[in-house]
Short mmCIF file of N, CA and C in Angstrom, two decimals:
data_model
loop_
_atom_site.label_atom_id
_atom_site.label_comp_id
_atom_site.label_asym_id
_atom_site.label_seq_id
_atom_site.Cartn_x
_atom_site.Cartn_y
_atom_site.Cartn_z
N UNK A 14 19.44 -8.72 -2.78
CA UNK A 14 19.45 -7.33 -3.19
C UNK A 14 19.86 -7.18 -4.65
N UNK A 15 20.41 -8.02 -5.19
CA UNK A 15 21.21 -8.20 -6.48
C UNK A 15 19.94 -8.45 -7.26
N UNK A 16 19.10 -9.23 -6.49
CA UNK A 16 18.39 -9.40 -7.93
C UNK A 16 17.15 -8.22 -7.96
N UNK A 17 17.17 -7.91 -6.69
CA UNK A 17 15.92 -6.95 -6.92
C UNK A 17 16.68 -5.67 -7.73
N UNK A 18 18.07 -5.25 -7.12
CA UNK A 18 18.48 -4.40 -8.88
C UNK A 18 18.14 -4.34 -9.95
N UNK A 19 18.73 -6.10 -10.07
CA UNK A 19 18.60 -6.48 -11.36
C UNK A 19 17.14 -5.98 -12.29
N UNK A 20 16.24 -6.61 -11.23
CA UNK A 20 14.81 -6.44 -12.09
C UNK A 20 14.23 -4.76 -12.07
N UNK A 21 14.92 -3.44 -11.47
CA UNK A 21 14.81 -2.59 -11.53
C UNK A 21 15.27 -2.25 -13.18
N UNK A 22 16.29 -2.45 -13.80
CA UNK A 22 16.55 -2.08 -14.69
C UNK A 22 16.00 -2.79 -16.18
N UNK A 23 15.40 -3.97 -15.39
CA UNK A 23 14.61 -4.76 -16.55
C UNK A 23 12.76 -4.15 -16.49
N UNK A 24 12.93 -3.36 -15.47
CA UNK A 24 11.21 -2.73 -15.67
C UNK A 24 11.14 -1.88 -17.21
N UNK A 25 10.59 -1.89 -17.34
CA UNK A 25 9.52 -0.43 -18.31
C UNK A 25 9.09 0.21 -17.62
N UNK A 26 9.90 1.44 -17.45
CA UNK A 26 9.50 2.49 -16.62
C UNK A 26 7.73 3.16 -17.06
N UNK A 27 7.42 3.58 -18.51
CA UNK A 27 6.60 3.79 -19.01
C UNK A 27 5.34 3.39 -18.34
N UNK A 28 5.51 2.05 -18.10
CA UNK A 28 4.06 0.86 -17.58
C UNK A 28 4.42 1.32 -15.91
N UNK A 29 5.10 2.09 -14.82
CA UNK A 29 5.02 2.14 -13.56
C UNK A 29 3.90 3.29 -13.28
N UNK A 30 3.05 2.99 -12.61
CA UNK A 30 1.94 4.12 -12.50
C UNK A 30 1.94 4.19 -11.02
N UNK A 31 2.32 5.36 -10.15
CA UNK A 31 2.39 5.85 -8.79
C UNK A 31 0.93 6.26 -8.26
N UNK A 32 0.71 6.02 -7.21
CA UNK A 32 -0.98 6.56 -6.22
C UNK A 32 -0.27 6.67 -4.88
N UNK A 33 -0.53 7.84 -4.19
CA UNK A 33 -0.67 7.79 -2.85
C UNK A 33 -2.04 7.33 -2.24
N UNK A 34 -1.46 6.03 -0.99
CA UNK A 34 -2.51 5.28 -0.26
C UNK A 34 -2.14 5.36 1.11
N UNK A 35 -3.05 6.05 1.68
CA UNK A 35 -4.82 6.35 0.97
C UNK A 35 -4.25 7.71 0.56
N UNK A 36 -5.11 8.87 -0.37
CA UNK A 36 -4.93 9.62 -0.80
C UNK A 36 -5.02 10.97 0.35
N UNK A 37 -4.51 12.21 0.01
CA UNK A 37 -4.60 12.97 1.10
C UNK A 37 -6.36 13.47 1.79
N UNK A 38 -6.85 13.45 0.43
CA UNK A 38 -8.68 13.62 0.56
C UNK A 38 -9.08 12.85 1.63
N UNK A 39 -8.55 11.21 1.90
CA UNK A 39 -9.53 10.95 2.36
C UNK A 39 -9.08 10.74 3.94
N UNK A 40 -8.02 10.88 4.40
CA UNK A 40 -7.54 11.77 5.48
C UNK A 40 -8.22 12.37 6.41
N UNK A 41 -8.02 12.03 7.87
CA UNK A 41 -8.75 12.96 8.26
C UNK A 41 -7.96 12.52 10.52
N UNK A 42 -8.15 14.08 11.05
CA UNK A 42 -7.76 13.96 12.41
C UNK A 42 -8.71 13.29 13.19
N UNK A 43 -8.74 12.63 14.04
CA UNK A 43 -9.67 12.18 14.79
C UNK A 43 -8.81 11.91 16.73
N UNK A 44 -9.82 12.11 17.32
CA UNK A 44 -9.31 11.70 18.63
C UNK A 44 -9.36 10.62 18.93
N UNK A 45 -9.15 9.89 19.67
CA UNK A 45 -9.00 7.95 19.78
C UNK A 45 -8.35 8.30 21.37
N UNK A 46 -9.26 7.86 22.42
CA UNK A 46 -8.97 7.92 23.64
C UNK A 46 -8.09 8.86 24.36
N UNK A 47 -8.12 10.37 23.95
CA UNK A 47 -7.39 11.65 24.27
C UNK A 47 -5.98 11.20 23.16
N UNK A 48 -5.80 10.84 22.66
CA UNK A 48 -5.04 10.86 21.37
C UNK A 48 -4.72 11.37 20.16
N UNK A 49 -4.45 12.62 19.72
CA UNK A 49 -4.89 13.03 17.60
C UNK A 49 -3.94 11.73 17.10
N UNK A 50 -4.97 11.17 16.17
CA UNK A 50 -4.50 9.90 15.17
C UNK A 50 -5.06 10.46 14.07
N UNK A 51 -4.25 10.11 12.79
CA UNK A 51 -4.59 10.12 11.52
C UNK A 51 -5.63 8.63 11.70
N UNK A 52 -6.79 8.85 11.01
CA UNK A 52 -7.11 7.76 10.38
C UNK A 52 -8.16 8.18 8.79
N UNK A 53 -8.48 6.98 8.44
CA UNK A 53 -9.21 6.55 7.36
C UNK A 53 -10.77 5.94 6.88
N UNK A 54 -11.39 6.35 6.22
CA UNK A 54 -12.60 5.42 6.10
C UNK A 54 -12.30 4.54 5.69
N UNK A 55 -12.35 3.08 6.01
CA UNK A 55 -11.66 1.74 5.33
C UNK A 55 -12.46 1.56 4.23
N UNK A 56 -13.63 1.43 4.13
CA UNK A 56 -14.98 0.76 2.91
C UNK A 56 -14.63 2.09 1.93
N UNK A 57 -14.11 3.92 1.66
CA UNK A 57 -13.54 4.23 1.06
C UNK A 57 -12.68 3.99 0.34
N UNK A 58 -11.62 3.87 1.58
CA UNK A 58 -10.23 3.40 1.03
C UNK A 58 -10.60 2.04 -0.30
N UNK A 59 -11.02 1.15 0.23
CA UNK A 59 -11.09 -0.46 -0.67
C UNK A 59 -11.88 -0.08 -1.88
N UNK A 60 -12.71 0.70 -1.68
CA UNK A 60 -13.52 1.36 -3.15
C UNK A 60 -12.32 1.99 -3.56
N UNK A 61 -11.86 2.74 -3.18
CA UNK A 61 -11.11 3.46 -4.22
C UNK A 61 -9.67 3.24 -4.71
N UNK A 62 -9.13 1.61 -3.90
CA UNK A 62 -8.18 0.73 -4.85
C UNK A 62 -8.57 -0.10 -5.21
N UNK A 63 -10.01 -0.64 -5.36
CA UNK A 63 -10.72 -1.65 -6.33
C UNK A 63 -11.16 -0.83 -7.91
N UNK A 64 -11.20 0.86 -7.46
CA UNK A 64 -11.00 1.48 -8.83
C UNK A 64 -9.99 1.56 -9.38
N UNK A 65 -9.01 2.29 -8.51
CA UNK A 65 -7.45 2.39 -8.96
C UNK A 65 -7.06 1.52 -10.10
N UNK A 66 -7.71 -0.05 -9.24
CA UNK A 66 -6.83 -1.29 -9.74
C UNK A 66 -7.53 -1.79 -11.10
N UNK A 67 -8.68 -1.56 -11.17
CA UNK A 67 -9.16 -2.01 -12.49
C UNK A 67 -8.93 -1.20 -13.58
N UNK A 68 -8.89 0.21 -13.14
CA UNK A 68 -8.71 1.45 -14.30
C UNK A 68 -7.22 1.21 -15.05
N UNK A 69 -6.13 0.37 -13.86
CA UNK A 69 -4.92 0.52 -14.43
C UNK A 69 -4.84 -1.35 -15.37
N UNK A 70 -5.32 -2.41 -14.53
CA UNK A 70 -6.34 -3.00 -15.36
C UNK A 70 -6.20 -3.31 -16.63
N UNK A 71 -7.29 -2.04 -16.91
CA UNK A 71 -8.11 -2.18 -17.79
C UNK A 71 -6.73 -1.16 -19.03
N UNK A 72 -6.21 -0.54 -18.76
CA UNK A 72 -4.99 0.04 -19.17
C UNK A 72 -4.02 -0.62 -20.00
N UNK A 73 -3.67 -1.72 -18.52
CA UNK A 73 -2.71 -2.29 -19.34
C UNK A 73 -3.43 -3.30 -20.31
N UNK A 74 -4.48 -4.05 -20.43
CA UNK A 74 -4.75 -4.68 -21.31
C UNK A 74 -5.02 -4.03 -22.62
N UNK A 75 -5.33 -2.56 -22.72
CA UNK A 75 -5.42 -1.95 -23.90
C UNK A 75 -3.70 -1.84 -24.94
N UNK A 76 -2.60 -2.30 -23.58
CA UNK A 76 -1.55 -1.54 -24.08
C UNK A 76 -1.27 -2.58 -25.02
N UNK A 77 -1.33 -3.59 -23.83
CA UNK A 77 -1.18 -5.01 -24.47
C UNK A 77 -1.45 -5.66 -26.12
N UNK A 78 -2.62 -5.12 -26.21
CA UNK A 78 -3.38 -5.64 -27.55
C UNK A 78 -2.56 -4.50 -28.38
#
């Protein structure tokens, strides 16, 4: 626990970028054997943290240079 402190205060807050996953959009009620379950489109979901992930990516390598 000590060290995960530790490296809290050694972040750059600046470079932390937050996403809710999956996002509320893509959300949705469904029944599942007389059940209400939240679920998800999965092949959505993975598209849209294979964007997430390159946009931030592609971000930090700009910061970088």
């Amino acid at each position: 626990m000590l060290k995960l402190a530790g490296l809290c205060y050694k972040i750059n807050q600046d470079s932390i970028h937050s996403s809710q996953l999956p996002p509320l959009d893509m959300l949705r009620e469904e029944k599942i054997k007389g059940a209400s379950v939240i679920t998800v489109d999965q092949n959505r979901l993975q598209k849209y943290v294979a964007e997430l992930l390159s946009s931030s990516s592609a971000a930090a390598e700009q910061h970088d240079q």
